[in-house]
Amino acid sequence: MRREAMVSAVRERLEAQIPWDIAVVGGGATGMGVAVDAASRGLSVVLVDAHDFGKGTSSRSTKLVHGGVRYLEQGNIPLVMSALKERGLMRQNAPHLVHDLAFVVPNYSWWEAPFYGIGLKLYDMLAGKYGFGASKLLSREETLERLPGLEPEGLTGGVVYYDGQFDDARLLIHLAMTAADQGATLVNYCPATGLMRDADGYVNGVLARDEEMGEELALPARIVVNATGVFTDSIRRMAEPDAEPLMVTSQGIHLVFDRSFLKGNTALMVPRTSDGRVLFVIPWHGHAVAGTTDTPVDAPSLEPRPFEEEIEFVLETAARYLTRPPTRADVLAVYVGLRPLVKGEGRTSTLSRDHVIHVDASGLLTITGGKWTTYRHMAEDCVDHAITLGKLPDLECVTKNLRIHGYLEDASGLGNLEVYGADAEAIRKLAEDPVLSAQLDSALPYIAAEVVWAARAEMARTAEDVLARHTRALFLNVRAAIAMAKPVAELLAAELGRDEAWIDAQVTEFSELAEQYRVV
Ligand SMILES: Cc1cc2nc3c(=O)[nH]c(=O)nc-3n(C[C@H](O)[C@H](O)[C@H](O)COP(=O)(O)OP(=O)(O)OC[C@H]3O[C@@H](n4cnc5c(N)ncnc54)[C@H](O)[C@@H]3O)c2cc1C
């Protein structure tokens, strides 16, 4: 994927005056899923994102591919079943990126084992042929064997069950590459600034600004899909300034610790925290990630900040279950994500997690809500609607069996390059050059070749892109990420033809941003 080629494709189409079948605004899981679905059906599709693909919520999740044990408790069986099926399809189509993970629910009261045991059996059953492994009751000793760092006092036993885990930003990048492989045109750093209208007032294209060239772009399209997550209403207002808001937003934080807080390969699941939510402590990229929270927020932002109460809440809850209670000084990074929730009554944690498709009077098609795990199903539903609305050819969805870019049945032998799947080979080739085989910081496994690859093949444009999403340095260890900023900016500058001043600006900008991911 090369950005220059993508922008040229946009210009060529405009010159030829051929509208795209579908123009997508927003390159998170939802929009990128739509691009993959549409392109693989044979439709022409263009997608723009205001920032790097995945900058929004889609790089800030709990990293679970799951049916949602919590929604089971709420009695939403269809949502759980559909998500469990999608969990199975995600592992089938991206085995290099999605793998099984064992979760233990520890029991400290006599009634918990039968209660959670029965619930999790139902969870297994609903997965049917897409099951990931049978849940089972554990004795006290078995529970401690799986979670050696667990608080033993009062522990009576536990229940183990299985779900999926992934690297969200990495899957997003591979979805972008899948869409590009299928012929989609994708442009990052290109915010939609307005919508085009036909003589009858119907939306028939997107106006966008290429932030790198400072050029205004017009993207005529039969259907425009708004997939901007928590920013959904701002795009709808471009079509109808008085549109009733559709969205509410709640934020969730995660704290990242050294792996020693969670020994073993099993995740801890606390089914009912003091505020009635679920809390996970999960092994991820050699670290332990704890979260999340659910705090209503007024306005969406691309860089939401954690609230003090949220940090304290996660620390306190984790401390109740871990023998070595984590403190503020142990936090290597904090990251915050915003949930795009469709309006309804009540607390944000009880609002529907189903996706919603909305068509405004202007013909703008909005898709929002849902979750990462259901991105494929959401995209199928959205493109089906787009075909009807835009009178597009009736092409069948093919994504149930579409392999995601980098597909490799068993990538486990690739070590730190596992998440790249089949692309790991190309990165290893780059790393034959000793300069590019250098590790960028001793705390994290990333090497210089990954930066070059991100610039050449994955459309990374800035130090932040590389450090936050193409590698996960910023999400794992803020100190190490800041130390990596200079070498990363230098490597990028050589690839993208930038000068010394650009390098300095990148290091300053990134270091300032990274401070927000630190807990002091
Ligand atoms: C704390 C938390 C934990 C979660 N954990 C899980 C989990 O473990 N498993 C799971 O399945 N789901 C999880 N989710 C849900 C999941 O992450 C989201 O449902 C999903 O990422 C939403 O994707 P999206 O594409 O709709 O939004 P986003 O990823 O936010 O994408 C929207 C995009 O629109 C772009 N944009 C905005 N305005 C414009 C414009 N004017 N022009 C162009 N582009 C624009 C933004 O830059 C952004 O990239 C979690 C969510 C949160 C908040």
PDB file of C-alpha atoms in Angstrom, residues 248 250 272-277 294 296 341 344-353:
ATOM      1  CA  VAL A 248     -23.672   8.894  23.190  1.00  0.00           C
ATOM      2  CA  SER A 250     -18.563   6.493  27.184  1.00  0.00           C
ATOM      3  CA  ARG A 272     -18.690  -8.214  38.949  1.00  0.00           C
ATOM      4  CA  THR A 273     -16.688  -5.232  40.126  1.00  0.00           C
ATOM      5  CA  SER A 274     -17.925  -2.809  42.786  1.00  0.00           C
ATOM      6  CA  ASP A 275     -19.670  -0.797  40.023  1.00  0.00           C
ATOM      7  CA  GLY A 276     -21.247  -3.918  38.534  1.00  0.00           C
ATOM      8  CA  ARG A 277     -18.900  -4.211  35.553  1.00  0.00           C
ATOM      9  CA  ASP A 294     -17.361   2.849  31.569  1.00  0.00           C
ATOM     10  CA  PRO A 296     -19.955   8.816  30.238  1.00  0.00           C
ATOM     11  CA  LEU A 341     -23.041   3.829  21.692  1.00  0.00           C
ATOM     12  CA  GLY A 344     -31.167   4.937  24.530  1.00  0.00           C
ATOM     13  CA  GLU A 345     -32.289   5.165  28.100  1.00  0.00           C
ATOM     14  CA  GLY A 346     -30.264   4.370  31.226  1.00  0.00           C
ATOM     15  CA  ARG A 347     -26.603   3.847  32.093  1.00  0.00           C
ATOM     16  CA  THR A 348     -24.111   3.491  29.290  1.00  0.00           C
ATOM     17  CA  SER A 349     -23.222  -0.053  30.380  1.00  0.00           C
ATOM     18  CA  THR A 350     -26.817  -1.142  29.718  1.00  0.00           C
ATOM     19  CA  LEU A 351     -27.104   0.521  26.300  1.00  0.00           C
ATOM     20  CA  SER A 352     -27.297  -1.863  23.355  1.00  0.00           C
ATOM     21  CA  ARG A 353     -24.012  -3.132  21.945  1.00  0.00           C
TER      22      ARG A 353
END
